[in-house]
Amino acid sequence: MNILVTGGAGYIGSHICIELIQAGHEIIIVDNFINSNMEVINRMQAITKKKITCLSVDISLKEDLEKVFQNYSIDSVIHLAGSKSVPESLLNPIKYYLQNLVSTIQLVELMNKYKVRQFVFSSSATVYGTPEQCPIPETASLNTTNPYGTTKLAVEKFLYEFAQSNQSFSIVSLRYFNPIGAHESGMIGEDPFSIPNNLMPYITQVATGKLPYLNIYGNDYPTLDGTGIRDYIHVVDLAKGHVKALESLKGKNGWKVFNLGTGEGYSVLQVVKTFEYVSGIPIKYHISDRREGDVAISYADATKAKQQLDWVAEKTLEDMCRDAWRWQRNNPNGYKVRNLEENQLL
Ligand code: WQD
């Protein structure tokens, strides 16, 4: 099928596109490159040995996005484009509502106009807020604690109600837990534009020496070692889950939601120790105060995706650490390639 992937040049998007291509699909990427680098397209082409169509489009500009629907034959959409920083959303909720909610409504309007009726939405476990129970089933109560999470929940509700009134559509929302790791080639990976918010890229930048030490946000949580527990999932497992979800839409209609997690939780200290074990590099850390908005424990009940999508995360925490390290070790400056003469970052 011809798949439009919004945000396909990002960390998660690039991994999804590789799995889609390797599953035999044709892809069209639209990305505004605010949070991604054109170099990733070169890397993706090298991995897949395929020419990749990538258009520099800001999906919030409806006229520009409509040209894509007019110029390309599209069967389905996987929608990843959006802003995803919890701290930033607390400072700038308007940006998040425009980027994440309004842009998605405009995208669905165009899909409806051009009769593109299969849709995979990138949602997040953040919609569960502070979970009442772990593992967290898809039926758990939804109560967000920040504008980023609220926009994800609002889009889910919009898609649910849209599917009720447009029976020919087939829509699935995928609630990501904590994607980490990188493609086994070490050619693509997570490349935050500034100091990483998330744990794994922070650890790998400590390992390269780019950052002096890791701040562990609190060791007084009610967990085995006091540090926060999360459901880390290898980004390639997450990507394969999207291929399964997309293929589940064929010949169906209505709205479904699935957790994409491993069903296992690991603490911050367990991640640090596992990374040290697979890399052989000690990670210096300081215990600091809890981070505002963090929950103590969050990990998925992943049985619904196993039963209905025939999908299970297969990679271990060691695989995730090993693959994240290979990417960062091979690309200490991420995608910013050096101009060797002037030894300048391009
Ligand atoms: C993981 C654990 C931190 C950094 C966020 C978003 C979520 C999703 C994934 C988009 C926590 C601890 C972290 C550090 C630390 N993004 N930590 N020091 O917060 O679970 O989820 O990213 O969908 O929406 O909220 O991920 O990697 O930031 O934190 O101690 O420098 O690591 O306290 O326990 P999080 P994270």
CSV table of C-alpha atoms and ligand atoms in Angstrom, one decimal:
chain,number,residue,atom,x,y,z
A,1,MET,CA,0.0,0.0,0.0
A,2,ASN,CA,1.0,3.7,-0.4
A,3,ILE,CA,1.4,5.1,3.1
A,4,LEU,CA,1.6,8.8,4.0
A,5,VAL,CA,3.8,9.0,7.2
A,6,THR,CA,3.6,12.4,8.8
A,7,GLY,CA,6.7,13.1,11.0
A,8,GLY,CA,8.4,10.2,9.2
A,9,ALA,CA,11.9,11.8,9.5
A,10,GLY,CA,11.8,11.7,13.3
A,11,TYR,CA,13.3,9.2,15.7
A,12,ILE,CA,10.2,6.9,15.8
A,13,GLY,CA,9.0,7.8,12.3
A,14,SER,CA,12.3,6.8,10.6
A,15,HIS,CA,12.2,3.4,12.3
A,16,ILE,CA,8.5,2.9,11.3
A,17,CYS,CA,9.3,3.8,7.7
A,18,ILE,CA,12.1,1.2,7.5
A,19,GLU,CA,9.8,-1.5,8.7
A,20,LEU,CA,7.0,-0.4,6.3
A,21,ILE,CA,9.4,-0.5,3.4
A,22,GLN,CA,10.7,-3.9,4.4
A,23,ALA,CA,7.1,-5.1,4.7
A,24,GLY,CA,6.7,-4.1,1.0
A,25,HIS,CA,4.8,-0.8,1.4
A,26,GLU,CA,5.5,2.4,-0.5
A,27,ILE,CA,5.9,5.5,1.7
A,28,ILE,CA,5.6,9.2,1.3
A,29,ILE,CA,7.1,11.2,4.2
A,30,VAL,CA,6.0,14.7,5.1
A,31,ASP,CA,8.0,16.4,7.8
A,32,ASN,CA,8.7,20.1,8.7
A,33,PHE,CA,12.2,19.1,10.0
A,34,ILE,CA,11.8,21.2,13.1
A,35,ASN,CA,12.7,18.2,15.2
A,36,SER,CA,14.5,16.0,12.7
A,37,ASN,CA,17.4,16.2,10.2
A,38,MET,CA,17.4,15.6,6.4
A,39,GLU,CA,20.5,13.4,6.9
A,40,VAL,CA,18.2,10.7,8.3
A,41,ILE,CA,16.6,10.2,4.8
A,42,ASN,CA,20.1,9.4,3.4
A,43,ARG,CA,20.6,6.9,6.2
A,44,MET,CA,17.2,5.3,5.6
A,45,GLN,CA,17.9,5.0,1.9
A,46,ALA,CA,21.2,3.3,2.7
A,47,ILE,CA,19.5,0.8,5.0
A,48,THR,CA,16.6,0.0,2.7
A,49,LYS,CA,18.4,0.5,-0.6
A,50,LYS,CA,15.3,2.3,-1.8
A,51,LYS,CA,14.7,5.8,-2.9
A,52,ILE,CA,12.4,7.5,-0.3
A,53,THR,CA,9.9,10.2,-1.1
A,54,CYS,CA,10.2,12.9,1.6
A,55,LEU,CA,8.5,16.3,1.3
A,56,SER,CA,9.3,19.2,3.6
A,57,VAL,CA,5.7,20.1,4.6
A,58,ASP,CA,4.4,21.6,7.8
A,59,ILE,CA,1.1,19.7,8.3
A,60,SER,CA,-0.4,22.7,10.1
A,61,LEU,CA,-0.5,24.5,6.7
A,62,LYS,CA,-3.6,22.9,5.2
A,63,GLU,CA,-3.1,24.2,1.7
A,64,ASP,CA,0.5,22.7,1.6
A,65,LEU,CA,-0.8,19.4,3.0
A,66,GLU,CA,-3.6,19.3,0.5
A,67,LYS,CA,-1.1,19.4,-2.4
A,68,VAL,CA,0.3,16.1,-1.1
A,69,PHE,CA,-3.2,14.5,-1.4
A,70,GLN,CA,-3.6,16.0,-4.8
A,71,ASN,CA,-0.2,14.8,-6.1
A,72,TYR,CA,0.2,11.4,-4.6
A,73,SER,CA,-1.9,8.3,-4.5
A,74,ILE,CA,-2.4,7.5,-0.7
A,75,ASP,CA,-4.1,4.4,0.7
A,76,SER,CA,-3.4,5.0,4.5
A,77,VAL,CA,-2.0,7.5,6.9
A,78,ILE,CA,0.3,7.0,9.9
A,79,HIS,CA,0.3,10.2,11.8
A,80,LEU,CA,3.3,10.9,14.0
A,81,ALA,CA,3.9,14.6,13.4
A,82,GLY,CA,3.4,16.7,16.5
A,83,SER,CA,5.1,18.3,19.5
A,84,LYS,CA,6.0,15.9,22.3
A,85,SER,CA,7.7,17.6,25.2
A,86,VAL,CA,5.8,17.5,28.5
A,87,PRO,CA,7.8,20.4,30.0
A,88,GLU,CA,7.4,22.5,26.9
A,89,SER,CA,3.7,21.9,26.7
A,90,LEU,CA,3.3,23.2,30.3
A,91,LEU,CA,5.0,26.5,29.1
A,92,ASN,CA,3.2,26.8,25.8
A,93,PRO,CA,-0.2,25.0,25.7
A,94,ILE,CA,-1.4,27.0,22.7
A,95,LYS,CA,1.4,25.6,20.5
A,96,TYR,CA,0.5,22.1,21.6
A,97,TYR,CA,-3.2,22.4,20.9
A,98,LEU,CA,-2.5,23.9,17.5
A,99,GLN,CA,0.2,21.5,16.5
A,100,ASN,CA,-1.3,18.3,17.9
A,101,LEU,CA,-5.1,18.8,17.9
A,102,VAL,CA,-6.0,21.3,15.2
A,103,SER,CA,-3.4,19.9,12.7
A,104,THR,CA,-4.9,16.4,13.2
A,105,ILE,CA,-8.4,17.6,12.6
A,106,GLN,CA,-7.2,19.3,9.3
A,107,LEU,CA,-5.5,16.1,8.3
A,108,VAL,CA,-8.6,14.0,8.8
A,109,GLU,CA,-10.7,16.6,6.9
A,110,LEU,CA,-8.3,16.1,3.9
A,111,MET,CA,-8.4,12.3,4.3
A,112,ASN,CA,-12.2,12.5,4.2
A,113,LYS,CA,-12.1,14.8,1.1
A,114,TYR,CA,-9.7,12.5,-0.8
A,115,LYS,CA,-11.3,9.2,0.5
A,116,VAL,CA,-8.3,8.0,2.4
A,117,ARG,CA,-9.9,6.0,5.1
A,118,GLN,CA,-7.3,4.1,7.0
A,119,PHE,CA,-5.6,5.9,9.9
A,120,VAL,CA,-3.0,5.0,12.5
A,121,PHE,CA,-2.5,7.6,15.2
A,122,SER,CA,0.6,7.9,17.4
A,123,SER,CA,-0.8,8.3,20.9
A,124,SER,CA,0.9,8.0,24.3
A,125,ALA,CA,0.7,6.3,27.7
A,126,THR,CA,0.6,9.8,29.0
A,127,VAL,CA,-3.1,9.7,28.5
A,128,TYR,CA,-3.3,7.4,31.6
A,129,GLY,CA,-1.9,10.2,33.8
A,130,THR,CA,-1.2,8.7,37.2
A,131,PRO,CA,-2.3,5.1,36.7
A,132,GLU,CA,-4.6,3.6,39.3
A,133,GLN,CA,-3.1,0.1,38.6
A,134,CYS,CA,-0.2,-1.5,36.8
A,135,PRO,CA,-0.1,-3.2,34.4
A,136,ILE,CA,-2.3,-0.6,32.7
A,137,PRO,CA,-5.0,-2.0,30.4
A,138,GLU,CA,-6.5,0.1,27.6
A,139,THR,CA,-9.7,0.3,29.7
A,140,ALA,CA,-7.9,2.1,32.6
A,141,SER,CA,-9.2,5.6,33.4
A,142,LEU,CA,-7.8,8.4,31.4
A,143,ASN,CA,-6.7,11.5,33.3
A,144,THR,CA,-3.9,13.7,31.8
A,145,THR,CA,-1.7,15.9,33.9
A,146,ASN,CA,-0.2,18.2,31.2
A,147,PRO,CA,-1.2,19.8,27.9
A,148,TYR,CA,0.8,17.4,25.8
A,149,GLY,CA,-1.0,14.4,27.3
A,150,THR,CA,-4.4,16.3,27.1
A,151,THR,CA,-3.9,17.0,23.3
A,152,LYS,CA,-3.2,13.3,22.8
A,153,LEU,CA,-6.3,12.4,24.7
A,154,ALA,CA,-8.4,15.0,22.8
A,155,VAL,CA,-7.2,13.6,19.5
A,156,GLU,CA,-8.2,10.1,20.6
A,157,LYS,CA,-11.7,11.3,21.5
A,158,PHE,CA,-12.0,13.2,18.3
A,159,LEU,CA,-11.0,10.2,16.2
A,160,TYR,CA,-13.4,8.0,18.2
A,161,GLU,CA,-16.4,10.3,17.6
A,162,PHE,CA,-15.3,10.9,13.9
A,163,ALA,CA,-15.3,7.1,13.4
A,164,GLN,CA,-18.8,6.9,14.9
A,165,SER,CA,-20.1,9.3,12.3
A,166,ASN,CA,-18.0,8.1,9.4
A,167,GLN,CA,-18.5,4.4,9.3
A,168,SER,CA,-16.3,3.8,6.3
A,169,PHE,CA,-13.2,4.9,8.3
A,170,SER,CA,-10.9,2.5,10.0
A,171,ILE,CA,-8.9,4.1,12.8
A,172,VAL,CA,-6.4,2.8,15.4
A,173,SER,CA,-4.7,4.7,18.2
A,174,LEU,CA,-1.4,3.3,19.5
A,175,ARG,CA,-0.5,4.3,23.1
A,176,TYR,CA,3.4,4.2,23.2
A,177,PHE,CA,5.1,3.6,26.5
A,178,ASN,CA,8.8,4.4,26.5
A,179,PRO,CA,10.4,3.9,23.2
A,180,ILE,CA,14.3,3.6,23.4
A,181,GLY,CA,17.1,2.0,21.4
A,182,ALA,CA,17.9,2.2,17.7
A,183,HIS,CA,18.1,0.2,14.5
A,184,GLU,CA,20.7,-2.5,14.6
A,185,SER,CA,22.8,-0.8,11.9
A,186,GLY,CA,23.6,2.1,14.3
A,187,MET,CA,22.9,4.5,11.4
A,188,ILE,CA,19.7,6.0,12.7
A,189,GLY,CA,18.7,6.8,16.3
A,190,GLU,CA,17.4,9.3,18.8
A,191,ASP,CA,19.0,12.8,18.2
A,192,PRO,CA,17.5,15.4,20.6
A,193,PHE,CA,18.2,19.0,19.4
A,194,SER,CA,19.1,20.2,22.9
A,195,ILE,CA,19.8,18.6,26.3
A,196,PRO,CA,17.7,15.4,26.3
A,197,ASN,CA,14.5,15.3,28.4
A,198,ASN,CA,14.4,11.5,28.2
A,199,LEU,CA,16.4,9.0,30.1
A,200,MET,CA,18.2,6.9,27.5
A,201,PRO,CA,19.6,9.7,25.3
A,202,TYR,CA,20.8,11.4,28.4
A,203,ILE,CA,22.6,8.2,29.5
A,204,THR,CA,24.2,7.7,26.1
A,205,GLN,CA,25.4,11.4,26.1
A,206,VAL,CA,27.0,10.8,29.5
A,207,ALA,CA,28.6,7.7,28.1
A,208,THR,CA,30.2,9.7,25.2
A,209,GLY,CA,31.3,12.4,27.7
A,210,LYS,CA,29.1,15.0,26.1
A,211,LEU,CA,27.3,15.4,29.5
A,212,PRO,CA,29.1,15.1,32.8
A,213,TYR,CA,26.6,12.9,34.8
A,214,LEU,CA,23.0,11.8,34.9
A,215,ASN,CA,20.5,13.4,37.3
A,216,ILE,CA,18.3,10.7,38.7
A,217,TYR,CA,15.0,12.4,39.5
A,218,GLY,CA,14.2,11.1,42.9
A,219,ASN,CA,15.0,7.8,44.7
A,220,ASP,CA,12.1,8.0,47.2
A,221,TYR,CA,9.4,6.5,45.1
A,222,PRO,CA,7.5,3.4,46.4
A,223,THR,CA,9.6,1.1,44.1
A,224,LEU,CA,12.2,-1.7,44.6
A,225,ASP,CA,15.1,0.8,44.6
A,226,GLY,CA,13.2,4.1,45.0
A,227,THR,CA,13.6,5.2,41.4
A,228,GLY,CA,10.8,5.6,38.8
A,229,ILE,CA,9.6,2.5,36.9
A,230,ARG,CA,8.7,2.6,33.2
A,231,ASP,CA,7.9,0.2,30.4
A,232,TYR,CA,10.8,0.6,28.0
A,233,ILE,CA,10.1,-0.8,24.5
A,234,HIS,CA,12.6,-1.1,21.7
A,235,VAL,CA,11.8,1.4,19.0
A,236,VAL,CA,12.1,-1.4,16.4
A,237,ASP,CA,9.4,-3.5,18.2
A,238,LEU,CA,7.3,-0.3,18.4
A,239,ALA,CA,7.8,0.1,14.6
A,240,LYS,CA,6.8,-3.5,13.9
A,241,GLY,CA,3.6,-2.9,16.0
A,242,HIS,CA,2.7,-0.1,13.5
A,243,VAL,CA,3.0,-2.5,10.5
A,244,LYS,CA,0.7,-5.0,12.3
A,245,ALA,CA,-1.8,-2.2,13.3
A,246,LEU,CA,-1.8,-0.9,9.7
A,247,GLU,CA,-2.5,-4.3,8.3
A,248,SER,CA,-5.3,-4.9,10.8
A,249,LEU,CA,-7.2,-2.0,9.3
A,250,LYS,CA,-7.7,-3.7,5.9
A,251,GLY,CA,-11.4,-4.4,5.3
A,252,LYS,CA,-12.4,-3.2,8.7
A,253,ASN,CA,-14.0,0.0,10.1
A,254,GLY,CA,-14.5,1.7,13.4
A,255,TRP,CA,-12.0,2.8,16.1
A,256,LYS,CA,-9.6,0.7,18.2
A,257,VAL,CA,-6.9,1.5,20.7
A,258,PHE,CA,-3.8,-0.6,21.7
A,259,ASN,CA,-1.0,-0.2,24.2
A,260,LEU,CA,2.4,-0.7,22.7
A,261,GLY,CA,4.6,-1.7,25.6
A,262,THR,CA,6.4,-4.8,26.8
A,263,GLY,CA,4.3,-5.4,29.9
A,264,GLU,CA,7.5,-5.2,32.0
A,265,GLY,CA,8.7,-2.3,34.1
A,266,TYR,CA,12.3,-1.3,34.9
A,267,SER,CA,13.6,1.3,37.3
A,268,VAL,CA,16.0,4.1,36.4
A,269,LEU,CA,18.8,2.4,38.3
A,270,GLN,CA,18.1,-0.9,36.6
A,271,VAL,CA,18.4,0.8,33.2
A,272,VAL,CA,21.6,2.5,34.3
A,273,LYS,CA,23.1,-0.8,35.5
A,274,THR,CA,22.0,-2.6,32.3
A,275,PHE,CA,23.6,0.1,30.2
A,276,GLU,CA,26.8,-0.1,32.1
A,277,TYR,CA,26.8,-3.9,31.7
A,278,VAL,CA,26.3,-3.9,27.9
A,279,SER,CA,28.6,-0.9,27.2
A,280,GLY,CA,31.3,-1.5,29.8
A,281,ILE,CA,31.1,2.2,30.6
A,282,PRO,CA,30.3,3.5,34.1
A,283,ILE,CA,27.6,6.1,34.2
A,284,LYS,CA,28.2,8.8,36.9
A,285,TYR,CA,24.9,10.0,38.4
A,286,HIS,CA,23.6,12.2,41.2
A,287,ILE,CA,20.3,11.7,42.9
A,288,SER,CA,18.2,14.9,42.6
A,289,ASP,CA,14.7,16.0,43.4
A,290,ARG,CA,11.7,14.4,41.7
A,291,ARG,CA,10.7,15.9,38.4
A,292,GLU,CA,7.4,17.7,38.3
A,293,GLY,CA,4.7,15.6,36.5
A,294,ASP,CA,6.6,12.3,36.9
A,295,VAL,CA,4.6,9.3,38.0
A,296,ALA,CA,6.2,6.6,40.2
A,297,ILE,CA,5.3,3.5,38.2
A,298,SER,CA,3.9,3.0,34.7
A,299,TYR,CA,4.0,-0.2,32.6
A,300,ALA,CA,1.5,-1.7,30.1
A,301,ASP,CA,-0.9,-4.6,30.0
A,302,ALA,CA,0.1,-5.6,26.5
A,303,THR,CA,-2.2,-8.5,26.0
A,304,LYS,CA,-4.8,-6.8,23.8
A,305,ALA,CA,-2.2,-6.1,21.0
A,306,LYS,CA,-0.9,-9.7,21.4
A,307,GLN,CA,-4.4,-11.1,21.0
A,308,GLN,CA,-5.8,-8.8,18.3
A,309,LEU,CA,-2.7,-7.7,16.4
A,310,ASP,CA,-0.6,-10.8,16.8
A,311,TRP,CA,2.2,-8.5,18.0
A,312,VAL,CA,4.5,-8.9,21.0
A,313,ALA,CA,7.6,-6.9,21.8
A,314,GLU,CA,10.6,-9.2,21.5
A,315,LYS,CA,13.7,-7.3,22.4
A,316,THR,CA,15.2,-7.2,25.8
A,317,LEU,CA,16.4,-4.2,27.9
A,318,GLU,CA,19.9,-5.3,27.1
A,319,ASP,CA,19.1,-5.2,23.4
A,320,MET,CA,17.7,-1.6,23.8
A,321,CYS,CA,20.8,-0.4,25.7
A,322,ARG,CA,23.2,-2.1,23.3
A,323,ASP,CA,21.5,-0.6,20.2
A,324,ALA,CA,21.1,2.8,21.8
A,325,TRP,CA,24.8,2.8,22.6
A,326,ARG,CA,25.9,1.6,19.1
A,327,TRP,CA,24.0,4.6,17.5
A,328,GLN,CA,25.4,7.2,19.9
A,329,ARG,CA,28.9,5.8,19.8
A,330,ASN,CA,28.9,5.9,16.0
A,331,ASN,CA,27.2,9.3,15.9
A,332,PRO,CA,28.5,11.3,18.9
A,333,ASN,CA,27.0,14.5,17.3
A,334,GLY,CA,23.9,12.8,16.1
A,335,TYR,CA,23.1,13.5,12.5
A,336,LYS,CA,25.1,16.7,12.4
A,337,VAL,CA,27.9,15.5,10.1
A,338,ARG,CA,31.3,17.2,10.3
A,339,ASN,CA,32.9,19.2,7.5
A,340,LEU,CA,36.3,17.5,7.8
A,341,GLU,CA,38.3,20.5,6.4
A,342,GLU,CA,37.0,23.1,8.9
A,343,ASN,CA,36.1,20.4,11.4
A,344,GLN,CA,32.8,22.2,11.7
A,345,LEU,CA,29.4,20.7,12.4
A,346,LEU,CA,27.3,21.3,9.3
B,1,WQD,C1,11.9,8.0,32.3
B,1,WQD,C2,12.3,7.8,33.8
B,1,WQD,C3,12.3,9.9,35.0
B,1,WQD,C4,15.5,11.7,32.6
B,1,WQD,C5,8.2,10.8,28.6
B,1,WQD,C6,6.9,11.5,28.2
B,1,WQD,C7,6.0,10.5,27.5
B,1,WQD,C8,6.7,9.9,26.3
B,1,WQD,C9,8.1,9.3,26.8
B,1,WQD,C10,6.1,11.0,24.3
B,1,WQD,C11,11.5,8.6,34.7
B,1,WQD,C12,13.7,9.3,34.8
B,1,WQD,C13,14.6,10.8,33.1
B,1,WQD,C14,16.6,12.1,33.4
B,1,WQD,C15,15.8,10.6,35.1
B,1,WQD,N1,7.0,10.9,25.3
B,1,WQD,N2,14.7,10.3,34.3
B,1,WQD,N3,16.7,11.5,34.6
B,1,WQD,O1,8.8,10.8,31.5
B,1,WQD,O2,8.4,8.3,31.4
B,1,WQD,O3,7.9,9.8,29.4
B,1,WQD,O4,8.8,10.3,27.4
B,1,WQD,O5,5.1,10.4,24.1
B,1,WQD,O6,4.9,11.2,27.0
B,1,WQD,O7,6.3,11.9,29.3
B,1,WQD,O8,10.2,9.3,30.0
B,1,WQD,O9,12.6,9.1,29.7
B,1,WQD,O10,11.7,11.3,30.5
B,1,WQD,O11,11.8,9.4,32.0
B,1,WQD,O12,15.9,10.2,36.3
B,1,WQD,O13,17.5,12.8,33.0
B,1,WQD,O14,13.6,8.3,33.9
B,1,WQD,O15,12.1,10.4,36.3
B,1,WQD,O16,11.4,7.9,35.9
B,1,WQD,P1,8.8,9.6,30.7
B,1,WQD,P2,11.7,9.8,30.5
